[in-house]
Amino acid sequence: MPFPDESAIMSRDPHQRRTATLFVESWPAPAPDSPEMPPLAYPAPHVIACSNASVLLDLHRGDIDMVVWGRVVPDVWHKALAEAPSSQTVFDMSGTPDELADALASRAVIKAFPPLVLSDVAELLSLFSAVTQDCPQRLRLTTESLDDTGFEAVPGALRLVCCYGSASAEWCSYPDPNAGMTSTLDSFSVAFIKGSDGQDAGCLHRICHAGHDTTAPGIHLIIDTVRG
């Protein structure tokens, strides 16, 4: 798995590099002992998270299933997405990074999604392309209030997930959410989830809808690697 160049994601502020940075890392553990899931049958995913972009350097580690960049965004981001989107548009396209970037700049997409989101999506697309060495990708961007989907593993080599506004994503320690711990990805955080290569182990996750009917639907971004 290729990983991003340090110069592209490390802070350029020399003073910031001297501040303390907290990294949170989980370790795989056996599943609870139960008739449905015997002990040691399914290891929990290995996840590392930090608010500093330098955490993305851990993508090269073979023992890591998911890296979470817990971005701290300005308050204006939250305020800009407090109201419901004006449409139920779904952007779903596969192609090269350049083709996707051109499509995101089209009039139809600009009209359907907030400028702040499109600007951030363009930057995350560029970052994902750098990590995956410009391999073909599938990008999905939707304002739909989705029904909760089942937990799934990443179908390809790598997936990026980011939720804006009230949108959310969850990942589970075990195949059965009722038997393990479920964690939620904070809004604006960026998760890089590795594929499981067809094995049972890995990081099972799902995209969730808003928690209440009165909550404005959020925006989901999902980028997957695809075979050329």
mmCIF file of C-alpha atoms in Angstrom:
data_model
loop_
_atom_site.group_PDB
_atom_site.id
_atom_site.type_symbol
_atom_site.label_atom_id
_atom_site.label_comp_id
_atom_site.label_asym_id
_atom_site.label_seq_id
_atom_site.Cartn_x
_atom_site.Cartn_y
_atom_site.Cartn_z
ATOM 1 C CA MET A 1 0.000 0.000 0.000
ATOM 2 C CA PRO A 2 1.573 3.325 -1.009
ATOM 3 C CA PHE A 3 1.445 6.154 1.474
ATOM 4 C CA PRO A 4 1.482 9.934 1.116
ATOM 5 C CA ASP A 5 4.628 11.981 0.881
ATOM 6 C CA GLU A 6 5.443 13.493 4.265
ATOM 7 C CA SER A 7 5.913 16.959 2.792
ATOM 8 C CA ALA A 8 2.350 16.919 1.474
ATOM 9 C CA ILE A 9 0.592 16.278 4.779
ATOM 10 C CA MET A 10 2.865 17.441 7.585
ATOM 11 C CA SER A 11 2.298 20.914 8.948
ATOM 12 C CA ARG A 12 4.338 23.622 7.280
ATOM 13 C CA ASP A 13 4.232 25.698 10.451
ATOM 14 C CA PRO A 14 7.530 25.062 12.289
ATOM 15 C CA HIS A 15 5.982 26.170 15.589
ATOM 16 C CA GLN A 16 3.119 23.680 15.263
ATOM 17 C CA ARG A 17 5.565 20.796 14.880
ATOM 18 C CA ARG A 18 6.892 21.461 18.363
ATOM 19 C CA THR A 19 3.472 21.127 20.009
ATOM 20 C CA ALA A 20 2.317 17.904 21.629
ATOM 21 C CA THR A 21 0.137 15.688 19.443
ATOM 22 C CA LEU A 22 -2.143 12.941 20.762
ATOM 23 C CA PHE A 23 -2.504 9.734 18.747
ATOM 24 C CA VAL A 24 -5.175 7.211 19.754
ATOM 25 C CA GLU A 25 -4.545 3.637 18.658
ATOM 26 C CA SER A 26 -6.620 0.494 19.177
ATOM 27 C CA TRP A 27 -5.301 -3.052 19.206
ATOM 28 C CA PRO A 28 -7.065 -6.119 17.778
ATOM 29 C CA ALA A 29 -8.789 -8.234 20.401
ATOM 30 C CA PRO A 30 -10.713 -11.505 20.342
ATOM 31 C CA ALA A 31 -14.473 -11.462 19.969
ATOM 32 C CA PRO A 32 -16.675 -12.022 23.035
ATOM 33 C CA ASP A 33 -17.100 -15.669 23.954
ATOM 34 C CA SER A 34 -20.551 -16.628 22.688
ATOM 35 C CA PRO A 35 -22.164 -19.570 20.857
ATOM 36 C CA GLU A 36 -22.475 -17.446 17.729
ATOM 37 C CA MET A 37 -18.900 -16.204 17.864
ATOM 38 C CA PRO A 38 -16.271 -18.295 19.669
ATOM 39 C CA PRO A 39 -13.252 -16.561 21.216
ATOM 40 C CA LEU A 40 -10.337 -15.661 18.934
ATOM 41 C CA ALA A 41 -12.545 -16.191 15.881
ATOM 42 C CA TYR A 42 -12.567 -12.589 14.753
ATOM 43 C CA PRO A 43 -9.943 -9.974 15.640
ATOM 44 C CA ALA A 44 -11.094 -6.400 16.055
ATOM 45 C CA PRO A 45 -9.850 -3.899 13.465
ATOM 46 C CA HIS A 46 -6.640 -2.037 14.224
ATOM 47 C CA VAL A 47 -7.445 1.690 14.101
ATOM 48 C CA ILE A 48 -5.289 4.760 14.674
ATOM 49 C CA ALA A 49 -6.689 8.303 14.922
ATOM 50 C CA CYS A 50 -5.328 11.808 15.393
ATOM 51 C CA SER A 51 -6.349 15.397 14.654
ATOM 52 C CA ASN A 52 -2.985 15.978 12.948
ATOM 53 C CA ALA A 53 -2.696 15.075 9.258
ATOM 54 C CA SER A 54 0.613 13.340 9.966
ATOM 55 C CA VAL A 55 -1.440 10.332 11.099
ATOM 56 C CA LEU A 56 -1.861 9.515 7.392
ATOM 57 C CA LEU A 57 1.763 8.401 7.331
ATOM 58 C CA ASP A 58 0.601 5.286 9.195
ATOM 59 C CA LEU A 59 -1.286 4.122 6.108
ATOM 60 C CA HIS A 60 1.862 2.273 5.038
ATOM 61 C CA ARG A 61 1.734 0.040 8.131
ATOM 62 C CA GLY A 62 0.605 -3.460 7.276
ATOM 63 C CA ASP A 63 -1.036 -3.993 10.684
ATOM 64 C CA ILE A 64 -3.388 -0.991 10.388
ATOM 65 C CA ASP A 65 -6.969 -1.470 9.108
ATOM 66 C CA MET A 66 -8.148 2.135 9.321
ATOM 67 C CA VAL A 67 -6.596 5.569 9.772
ATOM 68 C CA VAL A 68 -8.802 8.436 10.985
ATOM 69 C CA TRP A 69 -7.787 12.040 10.490
ATOM 70 C CA GLY A 70 -10.006 13.796 13.035
ATOM 71 C CA ARG A 71 -9.973 17.243 11.507
ATOM 72 C CA VAL A 72 -10.887 20.262 13.621
ATOM 73 C CA VAL A 73 -12.704 22.578 11.223
ATOM 74 C CA PRO A 74 -13.752 26.236 11.680
ATOM 75 C CA ASP A 75 -17.185 26.973 13.143
ATOM 76 C CA VAL A 76 -18.238 28.462 9.816
ATOM 77 C CA TRP A 77 -18.194 24.957 8.338
ATOM 78 C CA HIS A 78 -20.789 23.776 10.844
ATOM 79 C CA LYS A 79 -22.937 26.871 10.332
ATOM 80 C CA ALA A 80 -22.786 26.585 6.541
ATOM 81 C CA LEU A 81 -24.183 23.047 6.654
ATOM 82 C CA ALA A 82 -26.753 23.593 9.416
ATOM 83 C CA GLU A 83 -29.604 23.900 6.908
ATOM 84 C CA ALA A 84 -30.892 21.130 4.684
ATOM 85 C CA PRO A 85 -29.326 20.886 1.213
ATOM 86 C CA SER A 86 -31.440 22.314 -1.587
ATOM 87 C CA SER A 87 -31.632 19.076 -3.565
ATOM 88 C CA GLN A 88 -31.437 15.291 -3.328
ATOM 89 C CA THR A 89 -28.740 15.045 -5.982
ATOM 90 C CA VAL A 90 -26.472 12.002 -6.077
ATOM 91 C CA PHE A 91 -23.068 12.264 -7.753
ATOM 92 C CA ASP A 92 -21.717 8.801 -8.580
ATOM 93 C CA MET A 93 -18.895 8.486 -11.088
ATOM 94 C CA SER A 94 -15.905 6.281 -11.814
ATOM 95 C CA GLY A 95 -12.849 7.477 -13.685
ATOM 96 C CA THR A 96 -9.380 8.910 -13.405
ATOM 97 C CA PRO A 97 -8.665 11.615 -10.811
ATOM 98 C CA ASP A 98 -8.577 14.263 -13.561
ATOM 99 C CA GLU A 99 -11.936 13.131 -14.959
ATOM 100 C CA LEU A 100 -13.511 13.235 -11.513
ATOM 101 C CA ALA A 101 -12.062 16.686 -10.796
ATOM 102 C CA ASP A 102 -13.492 18.026 -14.062
ATOM 103 C CA ALA A 103 -16.912 16.545 -13.296
ATOM 104 C CA LEU A 104 -16.975 18.092 -9.821
ATOM 105 C CA ALA A 105 -16.405 21.496 -11.447
ATOM 106 C CA SER A 106 -19.409 21.143 -13.775
ATOM 107 C CA ARG A 107 -22.349 23.530 -13.498
ATOM 108 C CA ALA A 108 -24.791 20.799 -12.469
ATOM 109 C CA VAL A 109 -22.653 19.680 -9.533
ATOM 110 C CA ILE A 110 -21.847 23.248 -8.453
ATOM 111 C CA LYS A 111 -25.576 23.990 -8.385
ATOM 112 C CA ALA A 112 -26.394 20.878 -6.339
ATOM 113 C CA PHE A 113 -23.784 21.002 -3.564
ATOM 114 C CA PRO A 114 -22.492 23.752 -1.232
ATOM 115 C CA PRO A 115 -19.262 25.425 -2.441
ATOM 116 C CA LEU A 116 -17.536 24.644 0.853
ATOM 117 C CA VAL A 117 -18.187 20.923 0.422
ATOM 118 C CA LEU A 118 -17.088 20.849 -3.217
ATOM 119 C CA SER A 119 -13.864 22.672 -2.380
ATOM 120 C CA ASP A 120 -13.101 20.188 0.388
ATOM 121 C CA VAL A 121 -14.040 17.200 -1.777
ATOM 122 C CA ALA A 122 -11.628 18.403 -4.464
ATOM 123 C CA GLU A 123 -8.810 18.547 -1.907
ATOM 124 C CA LEU A 124 -9.652 15.115 -0.483
ATOM 125 C CA LEU A 125 -9.795 13.687 -4.006
ATOM 126 C CA SER A 126 -6.308 15.056 -4.624
ATOM 127 C CA LEU A 127 -5.072 13.556 -1.345
ATOM 128 C CA PHE A 128 -6.656 10.178 -2.114
ATOM 129 C CA SER A 129 -5.063 10.240 -5.566
ATOM 130 C CA ALA A 130 -1.646 10.897 -4.033
ATOM 131 C CA VAL A 131 -2.072 8.012 -1.602
ATOM 132 C CA THR A 132 -3.231 5.580 -4.306
ATOM 133 C CA GLN A 133 -0.806 6.804 -6.983
ATOM 134 C CA ASP A 134 -3.567 8.125 -9.277
ATOM 135 C CA CYS A 135 -5.325 4.786 -9.724
ATOM 136 C CA PRO A 136 -8.900 4.759 -11.133
ATOM 137 C CA GLN A 137 -11.500 5.698 -8.546
ATOM 138 C CA ARG A 138 -15.218 5.761 -7.856
ATOM 139 C CA LEU A 139 -16.484 8.895 -6.117
ATOM 140 C CA ARG A 140 -19.934 9.147 -4.547
ATOM 141 C CA LEU A 141 -21.353 12.347 -3.094
ATOM 142 C CA THR A 142 -24.959 12.393 -1.933
ATOM 143 C CA THR A 143 -27.347 14.561 0.062
ATOM 144 C CA GLU A 144 -29.906 11.787 0.408
ATOM 145 C CA SER A 145 -31.191 10.876 3.842
ATOM 146 C CA LEU A 146 -30.153 7.254 3.517
ATOM 147 C CA ASP A 147 -31.606 4.355 5.439
ATOM 148 C CA ASP A 148 -29.058 2.607 7.617
ATOM 149 C CA THR A 149 -27.196 0.063 5.529
ATOM 150 C CA GLY A 150 -25.640 -3.169 6.673
ATOM 151 C CA PHE A 151 -22.032 -3.279 7.791
ATOM 152 C CA GLU A 152 -19.627 -4.106 4.978
ATOM 153 C CA ALA A 153 -15.934 -4.402 4.242
ATOM 154 C CA VAL A 154 -14.147 -2.283 1.651
ATOM 155 C CA PRO A 155 -14.489 -3.973 -1.765
ATOM 156 C CA GLY A 156 -11.227 -2.592 -3.169
ATOM 157 C CA ALA A 157 -7.799 -1.720 -1.825
ATOM 158 C CA LEU A 158 -8.762 1.507 -0.048
ATOM 159 C CA ARG A 159 -11.812 3.643 0.753
ATOM 160 C CA LEU A 160 -12.093 7.242 1.945
ATOM 161 C CA VAL A 161 -15.169 8.255 3.953
ATOM 162 C CA CYS A 162 -16.060 11.763 5.095
ATOM 163 C CA CYS A 163 -19.413 12.939 6.464
ATOM 164 C CA TYR A 164 -20.561 16.553 6.394
ATOM 165 C CA GLY A 165 -23.202 18.073 8.656
ATOM 166 C CA SER A 166 -25.536 15.541 10.283
ATOM 167 C CA ALA A 167 -24.317 12.635 8.146
ATOM 168 C CA SER A 168 -22.439 9.909 9.974
ATOM 169 C CA ALA A 169 -20.637 6.621 9.527
ATOM 170 C CA GLU A 170 -20.053 3.770 11.958
ATOM 171 C CA TRP A 171 -17.588 0.934 12.214
ATOM 172 C CA CYS A 172 -17.891 -2.232 14.255
ATOM 173 C CA SER A 173 -15.383 -4.481 15.986
ATOM 174 C CA TYR A 174 -17.152 -7.682 14.921
ATOM 175 C CA PRO A 175 -19.374 -9.023 12.114
ATOM 176 C CA ASP A 176 -22.418 -8.870 14.394
ATOM 177 C CA PRO A 177 -22.948 -5.295 15.692
ATOM 178 C CA ASN A 178 -24.947 -6.714 18.607
ATOM 179 C CA ALA A 179 -21.910 -8.672 19.776
ATOM 180 C CA GLY A 180 -19.265 -5.977 19.536
ATOM 181 C CA MET A 181 -18.568 -2.312 20.003
ATOM 182 C CA THR A 182 -19.775 0.220 17.435
ATOM 183 C CA SER A 183 -17.937 3.531 17.014
ATOM 184 C CA THR A 184 -19.035 6.653 15.137
ATOM 185 C CA LEU A 185 -16.985 8.799 12.788
ATOM 186 C CA ASP A 186 -17.291 12.475 13.722
ATOM 187 C CA SER A 187 -18.485 14.970 11.137
ATOM 188 C CA PHE A 188 -15.684 16.300 8.909
ATOM 189 C CA SER A 189 -13.291 13.569 10.059
ATOM 190 C CA VAL A 190 -11.670 11.627 7.237
ATOM 191 C CA ALA A 191 -11.368 7.841 7.444
ATOM 192 C CA PHE A 192 -9.075 5.810 5.200
ATOM 193 C CA ILE A 193 -10.282 2.200 5.398
ATOM 194 C CA LYS A 194 -8.206 -0.590 3.906
ATOM 195 C CA GLY A 195 -9.733 -3.480 1.991
ATOM 196 C CA SER A 196 -9.845 -6.921 3.577
ATOM 197 C CA ASP A 197 -8.643 -8.813 0.461
ATOM 198 C CA GLY A 198 -11.691 -11.069 0.639
ATOM 199 C CA GLN A 199 -10.939 -12.195 4.191
ATOM 200 C CA ASP A 200 -13.290 -11.945 7.158
ATOM 201 C CA ALA A 201 -10.953 -9.656 9.052
ATOM 202 C CA GLY A 202 -10.921 -5.955 8.364
ATOM 203 C CA CYS A 203 -12.929 -2.918 9.315
ATOM 204 C CA LEU A 204 -16.669 -3.376 8.855
ATOM 205 C CA HIS A 205 -18.516 -0.079 8.504
ATOM 206 C CA ARG A 206 -21.718 1.520 7.251
ATOM 207 C CA ILE A 207 -23.168 4.895 6.268
ATOM 208 C CA CYS A 208 -26.010 6.131 8.492
ATOM 209 C CA HIS A 209 -28.885 8.560 8.059
ATOM 210 C CA ALA A 210 -29.662 11.490 10.345
ATOM 211 C CA GLY A 211 -30.704 10.463 13.828
ATOM 212 C CA HIS A 212 -34.028 12.324 13.859
ATOM 213 C CA ASP A 213 -36.620 13.204 11.235
ATOM 214 C CA THR A 214 -36.228 16.880 12.112
ATOM 215 C CA THR A 215 -32.486 16.792 11.478
ATOM 216 C CA ALA A 216 -31.389 18.071 8.100
ATOM 217 C CA PRO A 217 -29.839 15.272 6.030
ATOM 218 C CA GLY A 218 -26.092 15.527 5.797
ATOM 219 C CA ILE A 219 -23.727 14.899 2.909
ATOM 220 C CA HIS A 220 -21.709 11.715 2.485
ATOM 221 C CA LEU A 221 -18.455 11.419 0.550
ATOM 222 C CA ILE A 222 -17.129 7.977 -0.371
ATOM 223 C CA ILE A 223 -14.119 7.406 -2.631
ATOM 224 C CA ASP A 224 -13.068 3.869 -3.588
ATOM 225 C CA THR A 225 -10.202 2.489 -5.590
ATOM 226 C CA VAL A 226 -11.381 0.490 -8.611
ATOM 227 C CA ARG A 227 -9.621 -1.853 -10.961
ATOM 228 C CA GLY A 228 -8.532 -0.194 -14.186
#
